[in-house]
Amino acid sequence: MRRVGTLGERDDPNAAYEKVGRRIKERIVSGLPPEWSFEGKRVLDFGCGAGRVLRQFLPEARASAEFWGSEIDEPSIRWMEEHLSPPFRVVLHGETPPIPAPAGHFDLIYAVSVFTHITHDWSAWLLEMHRLLKPDGLLLVTLLGRQMIGPVLDEPWDEDRVGHLIANCGQAWDEGGPVAFVSPWWLRAHWGRAFDVIWIRSGAQPCEKDQTDVRKGTHDMALLRPKAVTPLSREDLEAPEPGEERELRAAQYNVRILSGELARLRRHTVALREALEQSNSTVPADGSPATQLAAEGANAELRAALQTVYESRSWRITQPLRSVADRLRHWR
């Protein structure tokens, strides 16, 4: 339950979890076209977690609809297989496509707080959504936009420079994972190459971390329908929009955000190195076995923390920035 959203210090976390799931279902249903019916439909909850929202569709699943859930977290899928399947069908997938399901299989795919965390692989997953949907199917997603950038990044919203903004790269999923912000103009330009954008609504979905305090932000929502287009590649979706000056502005802004993350990562690494050096210098050569064992254990923890930094995605992603900085220092 806590993996898909902070429950806070509540008297009854089970009831809070259920309430959030019901409210999100209501938002999904209210966003569908007036003529929509679940009867005879196939629906996918992309990134279903442990079924917080999916379980709310139990009446529809027991009637005539076929509901699937897909997730990258194996323990969540195994729990759902034991407790919620049937009537729901659940499948495990990786951090990159595909999802084990046939092409053109679903009438509706909804993704709650999923594309909000997909950074560099957004185009691959968008093409996978296109593959899985029927020609007249619908894709409903929540997005990070105007109301979330302050609470998450402490930055002001400027639609013209956000575009597709990624941050917190390499952050552990248990700590919230990486985040991706999307401007409406950028979504229409890039996602619009594969989908017709029916609508985009700002603040349509309450933030899962706190459903009552609007000051903590709300997710945007978008409803889309796949276009009948010739096969597209990731490069086709990612290419800058011709003649769109905001593309450069958005790229420059993202470089500034990532550069700030790199600076914080460097400071953290230096602090770990200094702590390790100090710890090494204070290991007593003639101390008791227990004292030496404790000191060696502390050193091992510091070395492990430093290695985690070096192996993190943030460290790998920012390698080009570090290389440029090193060349500049050499040139000077």
Short mmCIF file of C-alpha atoms in Angstrom, two decimals:
data_model
loop_
_atom_site.label_atom_id
_atom_site.label_comp_id
_atom_site.label_asym_id
_atom_site.label_seq_id
_atom_site.Cartn_x
_atom_site.Cartn_y
_atom_site.Cartn_z
CA MET A 1 0.00 0.00 0.00
CA ARG A 2 2.76 2.46 0.91
CA ARG A 3 4.69 1.67 -2.25
CA VAL A 4 2.06 3.35 -4.46
CA GLY A 5 1.46 6.37 -2.25
CA THR A 6 2.36 7.75 1.14
CA LEU A 7 -0.50 7.07 3.54
CA GLY A 8 0.72 9.44 6.25
CA GLU A 9 0.03 9.06 9.94
CA ARG A 10 -3.60 8.10 9.65
CA ASP A 11 -5.75 6.24 12.13
CA ASP A 12 -6.91 3.78 9.48
CA PRO A 13 -4.47 3.44 6.53
CA ASN A 14 -6.61 0.67 5.01
CA ALA A 15 -9.62 2.96 4.80
CA ALA A 16 -7.44 5.78 3.39
CA TYR A 17 -6.06 3.44 0.72
CA GLU A 18 -9.56 2.37 -0.29
CA LYS A 19 -10.81 5.96 -0.35
CA VAL A 20 -8.01 7.09 -2.64
CA GLY A 21 -8.69 4.18 -5.00
CA ARG A 22 -12.40 5.02 -5.18
CA ARG A 23 -11.74 8.68 -5.87
CA ILE A 24 -9.29 7.91 -8.66
CA LYS A 25 -11.80 5.51 -10.23
CA GLU A 26 -14.40 8.27 -10.13
CA ARG A 27 -11.97 10.61 -11.93
CA ILE A 28 -11.27 8.00 -14.59
CA VAL A 29 -14.95 7.27 -15.24
CA SER A 30 -15.85 10.96 -15.31
CA GLY A 31 -13.17 11.58 -17.92
CA LEU A 32 -14.50 9.03 -20.40
CA PRO A 33 -16.89 10.03 -23.21
CA PRO A 34 -20.61 10.20 -22.26
CA GLU A 35 -21.41 7.23 -24.49
CA TRP A 36 -18.76 5.02 -22.90
CA SER A 37 -19.78 1.66 -21.44
CA PHE A 38 -17.59 -0.98 -19.83
CA GLU A 39 -19.82 -3.75 -21.12
CA GLY A 40 -17.78 -6.20 -23.17
CA LYS A 41 -14.66 -4.01 -23.00
CA ARG A 42 -11.05 -4.93 -22.31
CA VAL A 43 -9.28 -2.52 -19.96
CA LEU A 44 -5.62 -2.29 -18.86
CA ASP A 45 -4.42 -0.59 -15.68
CA PHE A 46 -0.85 0.22 -16.77
CA GLY A 47 1.31 0.41 -13.64
CA CYS A 48 -1.37 -1.03 -11.37
CA GLY A 49 0.77 -1.40 -8.24
CA ALA A 50 -1.03 -3.74 -5.85
CA GLY A 51 -4.42 -2.89 -7.37
CA ARG A 52 -5.37 0.26 -5.49
CA VAL A 53 -7.51 1.45 -8.42
CA LEU A 54 -8.02 -1.84 -10.23
CA ARG A 55 -9.83 -3.44 -7.29
CA GLN A 56 -12.42 -0.65 -7.44
CA PHE A 57 -13.56 -2.04 -10.80
CA LEU A 58 -14.59 -5.35 -9.26
CA PRO A 59 -18.32 -4.89 -10.13
CA GLU A 60 -17.49 -4.24 -13.80
CA ALA A 61 -15.03 -7.15 -13.91
CA ARG A 62 -17.62 -9.52 -12.43
CA ALA A 63 -20.17 -8.40 -15.01
CA SER A 64 -18.94 -8.44 -18.62
CA ALA A 65 -15.69 -6.45 -18.79
CA GLU A 66 -12.18 -7.92 -18.89
CA PHE A 67 -9.70 -6.07 -16.68
CA TRP A 68 -5.91 -6.46 -16.78
CA GLY A 69 -3.22 -4.97 -14.59
CA SER A 70 0.47 -4.64 -15.48
CA GLU A 71 3.31 -3.75 -13.13
CA ILE A 72 7.11 -3.77 -12.80
CA ASP A 73 7.09 -4.76 -9.12
CA GLU A 74 7.04 -8.55 -8.87
CA PRO A 75 5.89 -8.78 -5.20
CA SER A 76 2.84 -6.65 -6.06
CA ILE A 77 1.98 -8.88 -9.01
CA ARG A 78 2.40 -12.05 -6.96
CA TRP A 79 0.16 -10.63 -4.22
CA MET A 80 -2.51 -9.74 -6.79
CA GLU A 81 -2.31 -13.19 -8.36
CA GLU A 82 -3.08 -14.66 -4.96
CA HIS A 83 -5.78 -12.23 -3.84
CA LEU A 84 -7.35 -10.54 -6.88
CA SER A 85 -7.00 -13.00 -9.75
CA PRO A 86 -9.57 -13.91 -10.86
CA PRO A 87 -11.43 -11.83 -11.90
CA PHE A 88 -8.46 -9.60 -12.75
CA ARG A 89 -5.64 -10.77 -14.99
CA VAL A 90 -2.25 -9.40 -13.96
CA VAL A 91 1.08 -9.47 -15.81
CA LEU A 92 4.64 -8.56 -14.91
CA HIS A 93 6.77 -6.46 -17.26
CA GLY A 94 10.14 -4.75 -17.19
CA GLU A 95 11.07 -1.07 -17.01
CA THR A 96 11.02 -1.07 -20.81
CA PRO A 97 8.40 -2.58 -23.18
CA PRO A 98 6.80 -4.87 -24.09
CA ILE A 99 3.77 -5.80 -22.01
CA PRO A 100 2.85 -9.46 -22.60
CA ALA A 101 -0.45 -8.85 -24.38
CA PRO A 102 -1.57 -9.00 -28.03
CA ALA A 103 -1.63 -5.97 -30.31
CA GLY A 104 -4.95 -4.16 -30.55
CA HIS A 105 -6.24 -5.93 -27.46
CA PHE A 106 -7.59 -3.12 -25.27
CA ASP A 107 -10.48 -0.68 -25.56
CA LEU A 108 -9.11 1.46 -22.72
CA ILE A 109 -5.75 1.87 -21.05
CA TYR A 110 -5.44 4.12 -18.00
CA ALA A 111 -2.14 5.03 -16.35
CA VAL A 112 -2.31 6.78 -12.98
CA SER A 113 1.00 8.29 -11.83
CA VAL A 114 3.01 6.24 -14.35
CA PHE A 115 4.09 8.61 -17.13
CA THR A 116 4.80 11.02 -14.28
CA HIS A 117 7.85 8.84 -13.54
CA ILE A 118 8.89 7.69 -17.02
CA THR A 119 11.85 9.77 -18.13
CA HIS A 120 14.01 8.64 -21.08
CA ASP A 121 11.79 5.73 -22.14
CA TRP A 122 8.57 7.72 -22.56
CA SER A 123 8.59 7.29 -26.35
CA ALA A 124 9.02 3.51 -26.13
CA TRP A 125 6.10 3.23 -23.73
CA LEU A 126 3.91 5.54 -25.77
CA LEU A 127 4.48 3.35 -28.84
CA GLU A 128 3.62 0.32 -26.69
CA MET A 129 0.33 1.96 -25.67
CA HIS A 130 -0.39 2.57 -29.35
CA ARG A 131 0.34 -1.09 -30.14
CA LEU A 132 -1.92 -2.41 -27.40
CA LEU A 133 -4.95 -0.23 -28.14
CA LYS A 134 -7.70 -0.96 -30.63
CA PRO A 135 -7.98 1.65 -33.42
CA ASP A 136 -10.88 3.33 -31.59
CA GLY A 137 -9.44 2.73 -28.13
CA LEU A 138 -8.72 5.34 -25.48
CA LEU A 139 -5.63 6.20 -23.43
CA LEU A 140 -6.18 8.14 -20.20
CA VAL A 141 -3.07 9.29 -18.32
CA THR A 142 -2.17 11.51 -15.41
CA LEU A 143 0.72 13.95 -15.80
CA LEU A 144 2.83 16.30 -13.71
CA GLY A 145 2.17 19.90 -14.65
CA ARG A 146 1.52 23.37 -13.30
CA GLN A 147 0.26 22.39 -9.85
CA MET A 148 3.01 19.87 -9.09
CA ILE A 149 6.26 21.60 -10.06
CA GLY A 150 6.34 23.75 -6.93
CA PRO A 151 5.76 20.94 -4.41
CA VAL A 152 8.17 18.54 -6.18
CA LEU A 153 11.00 20.75 -7.52
CA ASP A 154 10.40 24.10 -5.79
CA GLU A 155 10.38 25.72 -9.23
CA PRO A 156 7.86 28.17 -10.72
CA TRP A 157 5.75 26.91 -13.60
CA ASP A 158 6.63 28.29 -17.01
CA GLU A 159 4.88 26.31 -19.72
CA ASP A 160 7.09 27.73 -22.45
CA ARG A 161 10.27 26.31 -20.93
CA VAL A 162 9.06 23.07 -19.33
CA GLY A 163 8.36 20.97 -22.43
CA HIS A 164 9.33 17.49 -21.22
CA LEU A 165 11.29 18.11 -18.04
CA ILE A 166 12.95 15.22 -16.21
CA ALA A 167 14.44 15.35 -12.72
CA ASN A 168 15.48 13.21 -9.76
CA CYS A 169 17.09 10.75 -12.17
CA GLY A 170 18.20 7.58 -10.42
CA GLN A 171 16.13 8.21 -7.31
CA ALA A 172 14.97 4.93 -5.74
CA TRP A 173 11.36 3.94 -6.36
CA ASP A 174 10.78 3.65 -2.63
CA GLU A 175 11.78 7.33 -2.39
CA GLY A 176 9.41 8.41 -5.17
CA GLY A 177 11.51 7.55 -8.21
CA PRO A 178 12.42 9.95 -11.02
CA VAL A 179 9.85 12.48 -12.19
CA ALA A 180 8.77 13.88 -15.56
CA PHE A 181 6.83 17.10 -16.16
CA VAL A 182 4.94 17.76 -19.39
CA SER A 183 3.68 21.00 -20.90
CA PRO A 184 0.43 20.80 -22.89
CA TRP A 185 2.11 22.28 -26.01
CA TRP A 186 4.85 19.65 -25.87
CA LEU A 187 2.39 16.79 -25.39
CA ARG A 188 0.31 17.93 -28.36
CA ALA A 189 3.44 18.27 -30.50
CA HIS A 190 5.11 14.94 -29.62
CA TRP A 191 2.38 12.61 -28.39
CA GLY A 192 0.14 14.12 -31.06
CA ARG A 193 2.23 12.37 -33.72
CA ALA A 194 0.79 9.03 -32.61
CA PHE A 195 -2.43 10.07 -30.84
CA ASP A 196 -5.28 12.50 -31.24
CA VAL A 197 -5.39 14.56 -28.05
CA ILE A 198 -9.06 14.74 -27.05
CA TRP A 199 -8.47 16.92 -24.01
CA ILE A 200 -5.92 17.95 -21.39
CA ARG A 201 -7.15 19.08 -17.97
CA SER A 202 -5.00 20.85 -15.40
CA GLY A 203 -5.31 19.60 -11.84
CA ALA A 204 -7.90 16.99 -12.70
CA GLN A 205 -6.39 14.21 -10.58
CA PRO A 206 -5.62 14.66 -6.86
CA CYS A 207 -2.03 13.89 -5.95
CA GLU A 208 -1.88 10.41 -4.43
CA LYS A 209 0.32 11.59 -1.57
CA ASP A 210 -2.38 13.79 -0.09
CA GLN A 211 -5.92 13.76 -1.40
CA THR A 212 -7.17 16.66 0.71
CA ASP A 213 -4.53 19.37 0.73
CA VAL A 214 -4.61 21.07 -2.69
CA ARG A 215 -1.55 23.07 -1.71
CA LYS A 216 0.47 19.89 -2.25
CA GLY A 217 -0.55 19.82 -5.88
CA THR A 218 -2.72 17.81 -8.21
CA HIS A 219 -1.97 15.84 -11.33
CA ASP A 220 -3.08 16.88 -14.79
CA MET A 221 -5.00 14.39 -16.92
CA ALA A 222 -5.18 13.78 -20.65
CA LEU A 223 -7.43 11.63 -22.84
CA LEU A 224 -6.11 10.43 -26.19
CA ARG A 225 -7.08 8.16 -29.09
CA PRO A 226 -4.55 6.36 -31.33
CA LYS A 227 -4.07 7.70 -34.83
CA ALA A 228 -4.00 5.44 -37.85
CA VAL A 229 -0.40 6.24 -38.76
CA THR A 230 2.43 4.43 -40.48
CA PRO A 231 4.78 2.72 -38.02
CA LEU A 232 6.62 5.31 -35.95
CA SER A 233 9.99 5.02 -34.23
CA ARG A 234 11.14 6.49 -30.94
CA GLU A 235 13.20 8.98 -32.95
CA ASP A 236 10.04 10.09 -34.77
CA LEU A 237 8.34 10.92 -31.47
CA GLU A 238 11.36 12.51 -29.83
CA ALA A 239 12.44 14.76 -32.73
CA PRO A 240 12.03 18.50 -31.97
CA GLU A 241 8.91 20.07 -33.40
CA PRO A 242 9.91 21.99 -36.56
CA GLY A 243 9.72 25.75 -36.09
CA GLU A 244 8.91 25.48 -32.38
CA GLU A 245 11.21 27.90 -30.54
CA ARG A 246 10.15 26.54 -27.15
CA GLU A 247 11.98 23.26 -27.87
CA LEU A 248 15.39 24.93 -27.37
CA ARG A 249 14.17 26.84 -24.33
CA ALA A 250 12.90 23.59 -22.78
CA ALA A 251 16.20 21.80 -23.47
CA GLN A 252 18.18 24.63 -21.85
CA TYR A 253 15.93 24.57 -18.80
CA ASN A 254 16.31 20.81 -18.40
CA VAL A 255 20.10 21.17 -18.61
CA ARG A 256 19.93 23.67 -15.75
CA ILE A 257 17.84 21.29 -13.62
CA LEU A 258 20.15 18.34 -14.33
CA SER A 259 23.23 20.48 -13.69
CA GLY A 260 21.85 21.32 -10.26
CA GLU A 261 21.33 17.63 -9.56
CA LEU A 262 24.92 16.95 -10.68
CA ALA A 263 26.25 19.61 -8.30
CA ARG A 264 24.34 18.10 -5.38
CA LEU A 265 25.54 14.62 -6.36
CA ARG A 266 29.17 15.83 -6.43
CA ARG A 267 28.84 17.40 -2.98
CA HIS A 268 27.33 14.20 -1.64
CA THR A 269 30.15 12.14 -3.15
CA VAL A 270 32.83 14.41 -1.69
CA ALA A 271 31.20 14.19 1.73
CA LEU A 272 31.17 10.39 1.53
CA ARG A 273 34.85 10.30 0.50
CA GLU A 274 35.86 12.58 3.35
CA ALA A 275 33.86 10.54 5.83
CA LEU A 276 35.47 7.33 4.56
CA GLU A 277 38.99 8.81 4.79
CA GLN A 278 38.34 10.04 8.31
CA SER A 279 36.89 6.69 9.30
CA ASN A 280 39.92 4.85 7.85
CA SER A 281 42.30 7.10 9.78
CA THR A 282 40.54 6.43 13.07
CA VAL A 283 40.47 2.63 12.92
CA PRO A 284 42.44 1.58 16.05
CA ALA A 285 45.34 -0.66 15.09
CA ASP A 286 45.57 -2.11 18.58
CA GLY A 287 41.95 -1.84 19.57
CA SER A 288 39.82 -4.69 20.79
CA PRO A 289 38.37 -7.08 18.17
CA ALA A 290 34.91 -5.66 18.80
CA THR A 291 36.12 -2.07 18.30
CA GLN A 292 37.97 -2.96 15.08
CA LEU A 293 34.97 -4.92 13.79
CA ALA A 294 32.66 -1.95 14.40
CA ALA A 295 35.06 0.44 12.65
CA GLU A 296 35.46 -1.90 9.69
CA GLY A 297 31.69 -2.22 9.49
CA ALA A 298 31.31 1.56 9.37
CA ASN A 299 33.92 1.74 6.61
CA ALA A 300 32.14 -0.93 4.64
CA GLU A 301 28.87 1.02 4.86
CA LEU A 302 30.58 4.19 3.61
CA ARG A 303 32.24 2.32 0.73
CA ALA A 304 28.90 0.79 -0.20
CA ALA A 305 27.23 4.21 -0.16
CA LEU A 306 29.96 5.64 -2.39
CA GLN A 307 29.67 2.71 -4.80
CA THR A 308 25.90 3.25 -4.96
CA VAL A 309 26.53 6.80 -6.16
CA TYR A 310 28.96 5.61 -8.85
CA GLU A 311 26.51 2.96 -10.06
CA SER A 312 23.45 5.22 -9.98
CA ARG A 313 21.66 6.25 -13.13
CA SER A 314 22.17 9.89 -12.19
CA TRP A 315 25.95 9.40 -12.24
CA ARG A 316 25.79 7.69 -15.65
CA ILE A 317 23.36 10.21 -17.14
CA THR A 318 25.45 13.19 -16.05
CA GLN A 319 28.72 11.73 -17.38
CA PRO A 320 28.63 14.02 -20.48
CA LEU A 321 28.26 17.07 -18.23
CA ARG A 322 31.21 15.95 -16.12
CA SER A 323 33.30 15.36 -19.25
CA VAL A 324 32.56 18.85 -20.53
CA ALA A 325 33.50 20.33 -17.14
CA ASP A 326 36.77 18.37 -17.09
CA ARG A 327 37.69 19.58 -20.59
CA LEU A 328 36.94 23.16 -19.59
CA ARG A 329 39.18 22.91 -16.55
CA HIS A 330 41.99 21.45 -18.73
CA TRP A 331 41.52 24.20 -21.33
CA ARG A 332 41.84 26.88 -18.64
#
